[in-house]
C-alpha cells in the first residue's frame, strides 16, 4: 500500500453506487450530496472521488477496517500488492525502506517519526528485498507483463481471486485466507510471492494471500 487517503472512495465503490441508486440506502449519509443523486462533494472536485463523511462512526469503522486489512506485519499481503503493482502499466512507486521491511512509529507527526531510519545488513528482511529485486528485474526484462493490453480471465470477489492476461503472461492474485486453484495451461511459472505456489500440469495452486505470474507457450 503506497498511501491511504481516508477521506474519499471511488465512484464505482459499492457504497457509493448504492447511495446514488437508492435514497433510502444506509450509505447515502456517507456522502455529501448537493443535488441528489448527481451532484456531490468530490476530492479536488474530481467526480471519480466522492468525499466521505468521516464524522459518522460507520464510515470511520469501515475506513479503519480497510486499512487494518492491509497492515499488521503480514508480508504476504505486501508481496501480493507489489506483484499487482508491478504488473500495472503505470510506473511503480515505493516508499523509502518498504523493500526491506522498514516500519514507522506513527502515521502522523514529525518526519523522523513518520519513517524510521534505514535498516542495514542483517536487520533487513532479505527475503522481501530479494522479491522486490526479482519484480524489478521482471518488469525491466519482460515488458509484455505490463505493457500489453489486459484481458480479464477470472474475477471472483467472493473468494478473492483475480486473474488477468497480458500478452503471453498470466497474473493470478489470491487475496483470500484460503488456498485456491485455477486451471492454467501455462508453460512455466515465472514468479510467485510464496514458495508454496505450484504449477502442475494445467493447474495452478496458490496458498492463502499468494500470487503468481505464468508464461504461456
JSON list of C-alpha atoms in Angstrom, two decimals, residues 151-165 170-176 210-212:
[
{"chain": "A", "resi": 151, "resn": "UNK", "atom": "CA", "xyz": [-7.65, -9.31, -20.69]},
{"chain": "A", "resi": 152, "resn": "UNK", "atom": "CA", "xyz": [-9.63, -10.37, -17.63]},
{"chain": "A", "resi": 153, "resn": "UNK", "atom": "CA", "xyz": [-9.57, -14.13, -17.13]},
{"chain": "A", "resi": 154, "resn": "UNK", "atom": "CA", "xyz": [-11.21, -14.54, -13.72]},
{"chain": "A", "resi": 155, "resn": "UNK", "atom": "CA", "xyz": [-12.81, -12.20, -11.19]},
{"chain": "A", "resi": 156, "resn": "UNK", "atom": "CA", "xyz": [-14.22, -13.88, -8.09]},
{"chain": "A", "resi": 157, "resn": "UNK", "atom": "CA", "xyz": [-14.96, -11.32, -5.39]},
{"chain": "A", "resi": 158, "resn": "UNK", "atom": "CA", "xyz": [-16.38, -13.93, -3.02]},
{"chain": "A", "resi": 159, "resn": "UNK", "atom": "CA", "xyz": [-13.15, -15.91, -2.97]},
{"chain": "A", "resi": 160, "resn": "UNK", "atom": "CA", "xyz": [-10.74, -13.04, -3.60]},
{"chain": "A", "resi": 161, "resn": "UNK", "atom": "CA", "xyz": [-9.42, -14.47, -6.87]},
{"chain": "A", "resi": 162, "resn": "UNK", "atom": "CA", "xyz": [-8.30, -12.10, -9.60]},
{"chain": "A", "resi": 163, "resn": "UNK", "atom": "CA", "xyz": [-6.58, -13.22, -12.81]},
{"chain": "A", "resi": 164, "resn": "UNK", "atom": "CA", "xyz": [-5.67, -11.30, -15.95]},
{"chain": "A", "resi": 165, "resn": "UNK", "atom": "CA", "xyz": [-3.61, -11.93, -19.06]},
{"chain": "A", "resi": 170, "resn": "UNK", "atom": "CA", "xyz": [-1.00, -14.61, -16.84]},
{"chain": "A", "resi": 171, "resn": "UNK", "atom": "CA", "xyz": [-1.10, -12.82, -13.47]},
{"chain": "A", "resi": 172, "resn": "UNK", "atom": "CA", "xyz": [-3.09, -14.55, -10.72]},
{"chain": "A", "resi": 173, "resn": "UNK", "atom": "CA", "xyz": [-3.79, -12.99, -7.30]},
{"chain": "A", "resi": 174, "resn": "UNK", "atom": "CA", "xyz": [-5.35, -14.89, -4.40]},
{"chain": "A", "resi": 175, "resn": "UNK", "atom": "CA", "xyz": [-6.48, -12.21, -1.96]},
{"chain": "A", "resi": 176, "resn": "UNK", "atom": "CA", "xyz": [-8.12, -14.69, 0.40]},
{"chain": "A", "resi": 210, "resn": "UNK", "atom": "CA", "xyz": [-0.33, -15.54, -2.70]},
{"chain": "A", "resi": 211, "resn": "UNK", "atom": "CA", "xyz": [0.16, -14.52, -6.30]},
{"chain": "A", "resi": 212, "resn": "UNK", "atom": "CA", "xyz": [1.94, -15.83, -9.37]}
]
